[in-house]
Short mmCIF file of C-alpha atoms in Angstrom, two decimals:
data_model
loop_
_atom_site.label_atom_id
_atom_site.label_comp_id
_atom_site.label_asym_id
_atom_site.label_seq_id
_atom_site.Cartn_x
_atom_site.Cartn_y
_atom_site.Cartn_z
CA UNK E 1 118.23 84.13 63.50
CA UNK E 2 118.78 80.63 64.70
CA UNK E 3 120.48 81.75 67.85
CA UNK E 4 117.54 84.14 68.34
CA UNK E 5 114.99 81.47 67.72
CA UNK E 6 116.59 79.29 70.41
CA UNK E 7 116.54 82.08 73.07
CA UNK E 8 112.87 82.87 72.06
CA UNK E 9 111.87 79.08 72.62
CA UNK E 10 113.50 79.06 75.89
CA UNK E 11 111.98 82.31 76.99
CA UNK E 12 108.35 81.69 76.03
CA UNK E 13 108.27 78.49 78.17
CA UNK E 14 107.32 80.69 80.99
CA UNK E 15 104.06 81.02 79.12
CA UNK E 16 103.35 77.22 79.71
CA UNK E 17 103.76 77.78 83.44
CA UNK E 18 101.14 80.64 83.41
CA UNK E 19 98.82 78.50 81.21
CA UNK E 20 98.90 75.78 83.73
CA UNK E 21 97.72 78.17 86.31
CA UNK E 22 95.10 79.83 84.16
CA UNK E 23 93.70 76.24 83.37
CA UNK E 24 93.01 75.58 87.26
CA UNK E 25 89.41 76.44 87.36
CA UNK E 26 88.59 77.35 91.12
CA UNK E 27 91.79 77.13 93.06
CA UNK E 28 91.20 75.89 96.54
CA UNK E 29 92.94 77.15 99.66
CA UNK E 30 95.18 73.95 99.50
CA UNK E 31 95.97 74.62 96.02
CA UNK E 32 96.64 78.27 96.77
CA UNK E 33 99.00 77.44 99.51
CA UNK E 34 100.75 74.83 97.63
CA UNK E 35 101.32 77.03 94.57
CA UNK E 36 102.58 79.99 96.51
CA UNK E 37 104.95 77.80 98.52
CA UNK E 38 106.05 76.25 95.15
CA UNK E 39 106.88 79.68 93.86
CA UNK E 40 108.84 80.38 97.02
CA UNK E 41 110.72 77.09 96.64
CA UNK E 42 111.53 77.95 92.99
CA UNK E 43 112.94 81.41 93.91
CA UNK E 44 114.78 80.33 96.99
CA UNK E 45 116.41 77.37 95.10
CA UNK E 46 117.41 79.48 92.18
CA UNK E 47 118.82 82.09 94.49
CA UNK E 48 121.08 79.78 96.65
CA UNK E 49 121.93 77.19 94.23
CA UNK E 50 122.21 78.92 90.95
CA UNK E 51 122.36 82.89 91.23
CA UNK E 52 124.50 83.28 94.20
CA UNK E 53 127.21 80.67 93.15
CA UNK E 54 127.14 82.24 89.59
CA UNK E 55 127.88 85.50 91.17
CA UNK E 56 130.75 84.23 93.07
CA UNK E 57 132.10 82.54 89.99
CA UNK E 58 131.77 85.76 88.02
CA UNK E 59 133.65 87.70 90.54
CA UNK E 60 136.48 85.09 90.61
CA UNK E 61 136.68 85.12 86.71
CA UNK E 62 137.02 88.92 86.77
CA UNK E 63 139.92 88.69 89.23
CA UNK E 64 138.08 90.58 92.04
CA UNK E 65 139.81 90.25 95.34
CA UNK E 66 137.91 88.39 98.09
CA UNK E 67 134.84 87.40 95.79
CA UNK E 68 133.42 85.35 98.82
CA UNK E 69 133.07 88.86 100.56
CA UNK E 70 131.80 90.95 97.76
CA UNK E 71 129.11 88.47 96.65
CA UNK E 72 127.44 88.52 100.07
CA UNK E 73 127.88 92.23 99.94
CA UNK E 74 125.95 92.31 96.66
CA UNK E 75 123.31 89.80 97.89
CA UNK E 76 122.38 91.78 101.05
CA UNK E 77 122.61 95.09 98.90
CA UNK E 78 119.82 93.50 96.86
CA UNK E 79 117.93 92.61 100.13
CA UNK E 80 118.42 96.13 101.50
CA UNK E 81 117.21 97.59 98.11
CA UNK E 82 113.86 95.74 98.00
CA UNK E 83 113.34 96.08 101.67
CA UNK E 84 113.58 99.83 101.52
CA UNK E 85 111.42 99.99 98.45
CA UNK E 86 108.81 97.84 100.22
CA UNK E 87 108.94 99.83 103.39
CA UNK E 88 108.73 103.41 101.77
CA UNK E 89 105.98 102.81 99.25
CA UNK E 90 102.80 104.14 100.92
CA UNK E 91 100.35 101.86 102.65
CA UNK E 92 97.55 102.70 100.28
CA UNK E 93 99.59 101.12 97.41
CA UNK E 94 101.61 98.70 99.46
CA UNK E 95 99.70 97.41 102.57
CA UNK E 96 101.79 95.62 105.19
CA UNK E 97 99.77 94.35 107.87
CA UNK E 98 96.15 95.23 107.08
CA UNK E 99 94.11 92.08 107.05
CA UNK E 100 91.16 93.37 105.06
CA UNK E 101 90.39 91.62 101.83
CA UNK E 102 91.46 94.69 99.68
CA UNK E 103 94.74 94.92 101.36
CA UNK E 104 95.28 91.07 100.99
CA UNK E 105 94.46 91.66 97.19
CA UNK E 106 97.00 94.50 96.88
CA UNK E 107 99.64 92.53 98.75
CA UNK E 108 99.03 89.56 96.35
CA UNK E 109 99.20 91.72 93.33
CA UNK E 110 102.48 93.27 94.50
CA UNK E 111 104.07 89.69 95.06
CA UNK E 112 103.25 88.91 91.51
CA UNK E 113 104.64 92.18 90.16
CA UNK E 114 107.84 91.71 92.18
CA UNK E 115 108.21 88.12 91.14
CA UNK E 116 107.85 88.94 87.48
CA UNK E 117 110.45 91.70 87.87
CA UNK E 118 112.91 89.50 89.62
CA UNK E 119 112.43 86.67 87.15
CA UNK E 120 112.51 89.09 84.16
CA UNK E 121 115.77 90.57 85.42
CA UNK E 122 117.23 86.98 86.11
CA UNK E 123 116.27 85.76 82.54
CA UNK E 124 117.91 88.73 80.87
CA UNK E 125 121.66 87.69 81.03
CA UNK E 126 120.42 84.05 80.64
CA UNK E 127 119.22 85.06 77.26
CA UNK E 128 122.46 86.86 76.52
CA UNK E 129 124.58 84.00 77.53
CA UNK E 130 122.55 81.40 75.56
CA UNK E 131 122.49 83.58 72.48
CA UNK E 132 126.25 83.86 72.24
CA UNK E 133 126.59 80.09 72.93
CA UNK E 134 124.26 79.56 69.95
CA UNK E 135 126.13 81.96 67.67
CA UNK E 136 129.27 79.76 68.28
CA UNK E 137 127.56 76.50 68.21
CA UNK E 138 123.72 75.98 67.56
CA UNK E 139 123.95 72.23 68.03
CA UNK E 140 125.27 72.64 71.58
CA UNK E 141 122.77 75.52 72.35
CA UNK E 142 119.72 73.45 71.40
CA UNK E 143 119.76 71.00 74.36
CA UNK E 144 120.65 73.89 76.65
CA UNK E 145 117.63 75.82 75.51
CA UNK E 146 115.44 72.84 76.10
CA UNK E 147 116.80 72.42 79.64
CA UNK E 148 116.26 76.18 80.11
CA UNK E 149 112.71 75.88 78.80
CA UNK E 150 111.94 73.08 81.45
CA UNK E 151 113.71 75.33 84.13
CA UNK E 152 111.48 78.42 83.19
CA UNK E 153 108.00 76.66 83.45
CA UNK E 154 107.95 76.84 87.18
CA UNK E 155 108.95 80.31 86.98
CA UNK E 156 105.97 81.20 84.99
CA UNK E 157 103.84 79.48 87.73
CA UNK E 158 105.71 81.68 90.22
CA UNK E 159 104.48 84.87 88.36
CA UNK E 160 100.95 83.74 87.50
CA UNK E 161 99.62 82.37 90.76
CA UNK E 162 99.79 85.58 92.86
CA UNK E 163 98.59 87.73 89.96
CA UNK E 164 95.56 85.59 89.26
CA UNK E 165 94.62 85.49 92.92
CA UNK E 166 94.94 89.33 93.17
CA UNK E 167 93.10 90.22 89.94
CA UNK E 168 90.91 87.18 89.41
CA UNK E 169 91.86 87.44 85.83
CA UNK E 170 93.65 84.08 84.95
CA UNK E 171 94.55 84.95 81.25
CA UNK E 172 96.11 88.28 82.14
CA UNK E 173 98.21 86.53 84.81
CA UNK E 174 99.17 84.12 82.14
CA UNK E 175 100.21 86.90 79.92
CA UNK E 176 102.27 88.61 82.56
CA UNK E 177 104.06 85.17 82.98
CA UNK E 178 104.73 85.01 79.27
CA UNK E 179 106.01 88.60 79.22
CA UNK E 180 108.48 87.97 82.01
CA UNK E 181 110.11 85.22 79.88
CA UNK E 182 110.41 87.58 76.90
CA UNK E 183 113.36 89.30 78.57
CA UNK E 184 115.37 86.29 77.66
CA UNK E 185 115.26 86.98 73.80
CA UNK E 186 115.31 90.69 74.66
CA UNK E 187 118.51 90.04 76.54
CA UNK E 188 120.01 88.42 73.51
CA UNK E 189 119.24 91.27 71.27
CA UNK E 190 120.26 93.99 73.50
CA UNK E 191 123.42 92.22 74.54
CA UNK E 192 124.39 91.66 70.91
CA UNK E 193 123.62 95.36 70.00
CA UNK E 194 124.87 97.30 72.91
CA UNK E 195 126.16 95.49 76.01
CA UNK E 196 128.77 92.98 74.70
CA UNK E 197 131.67 95.45 74.99
CA UNK E 198 130.75 96.46 78.56
CA UNK E 199 129.09 93.49 80.32
CA UNK E 200 132.02 91.69 81.90
CA UNK E 201 132.05 88.90 84.47
CA UNK E 202 132.43 91.29 87.44
CA UNK E 203 129.18 93.14 86.53
CA UNK E 204 127.31 89.93 85.91
CA UNK E 205 128.70 88.52 89.29
CA UNK E 206 127.36 91.55 91.20
CA UNK E 207 124.08 91.43 89.45
CA UNK E 208 123.55 87.70 89.96
CA UNK E 209 124.21 88.01 93.68
CA UNK E 210 121.88 91.10 94.12
CA UNK E 211 119.08 89.45 92.26
CA UNK E 212 119.42 86.36 94.56
CA UNK E 213 119.03 88.76 97.57
CA UNK E 214 115.94 90.24 96.08
CA UNK E 215 114.34 86.93 95.30
CA UNK E 216 114.93 85.61 98.79
CA UNK E 217 113.32 88.60 100.26
CA UNK E 218 110.28 88.36 98.14
CA UNK E 219 109.99 84.68 98.94
CA UNK E 220 110.34 85.08 102.75
CA UNK E 221 108.43 88.34 103.16
CA UNK E 222 105.70 87.84 100.53
CA UNK E 223 105.11 84.46 99.12
CA UNK E 224 105.67 82.19 102.26
CA UNK E 225 103.63 84.38 104.61
CA UNK E 226 100.83 84.73 101.95
CA UNK E 227 100.85 80.94 101.52
CA UNK E 228 100.55 80.22 105.19
CA UNK E 229 97.86 82.72 105.78
CA UNK E 230 95.45 80.38 103.83
CA UNK E 231 95.45 78.14 106.86
CA UNK E 232 97.12 75.34 104.98
CA UNK E 233 100.56 75.39 106.53
CA UNK E 234 101.57 71.79 105.38
CA UNK E 235 100.48 72.34 101.86
CA UNK E 236 102.62 75.53 101.71
CA UNK E 237 105.57 73.59 103.08
CA UNK E 238 105.09 70.74 100.65
CA UNK E 239 104.91 73.22 97.83
CA UNK E 240 108.23 74.72 98.79
CA UNK E 241 109.91 71.32 98.74
CA UNK E 242 108.20 70.43 95.50
CA UNK E 243 109.39 73.86 93.99
CA UNK E 244 112.91 73.21 94.96
CA UNK E 245 112.89 69.53 93.68
CA UNK E 246 111.60 70.70 90.24
CA UNK E 247 114.27 73.30 89.92
CA UNK E 248 116.85 70.66 91.26
CA UNK E 249 115.87 68.36 88.37
CA UNK E 250 115.88 71.28 85.90
CA UNK E 251 119.42 72.38 86.95
CA UNK E 252 120.70 68.81 86.57
CA UNK E 253 119.54 68.90 82.93
CA UNK E 254 121.57 72.22 82.58
CA UNK E 255 124.81 70.55 83.50
#
C-alpha cells in the first residue's frame, strides 16, 4: 500500500498542471501560443533526452545486437504509426488543412487527445518502475516520487491546454489531465499482477523509443503549427524553450 500510495501521488500531479490551466480565465493569443509551445517543448525534451536514451539503454541491457540501430527503427516506427493514423482518419473527424473555426477546434481537440494518450502510455512503465523501487525501499522511492511529481506537472499542462481551447470546458480539460496521470498507479497495479514475468528490458526499450517518435510527431505536426497559427510566433518559441527548461530541471531532480 505504501508503494502504491507513492505511485498515486506522483501520477496525480498531472492534475495540478490541468488545474493551472483551468484557473487561467480568458487566455489571450499570447498565452495560448506560449502554452502550446510549452507543451511542445515538454514533449520534445522528454522524447530526445529521456525516452529515446532509455530505449537504447533497455535494448543494451537486454543484450540486443546493435541497439543504436534498433532504437531509431522503433522511433521511426512510432512516427510512421501515428502519421498513418493521422492521414487515414476521415477529414470530418480529423481536419488537416481546413482553416474554418470548426476545423480548428477539431484539430485542437485531437491534439489534446493524442497528447493525453502519449503521456498516459509514457507514465505506465514509469509507474511500474517506481512501484517496484518502492517495494524494495520506500525511503529511496519517496524522493523519486517527488521528483516525478514535479516532472508530471508540465505534462498536465500539455494535455489540458489544447482540450480547453477545443471544448471551452476548462474543468473537463483539467479532468483529462488528471486521468492521463492515473496510468502511473495503473501501471504499478497491472505490472505487479500480470506483466512482471513478461515485461523485460527489450520490450521496454522498444516501447520507450516508439513513444518518443509518437510524441515528436505530435509536437511538430500539431502543437507547434497550432501555436504559430495564433500569430504569436515568438511567444510560441519562448514557450518551447521554457518547456524544455522546466523538464531539464525536473530530470536533474530525478538523478
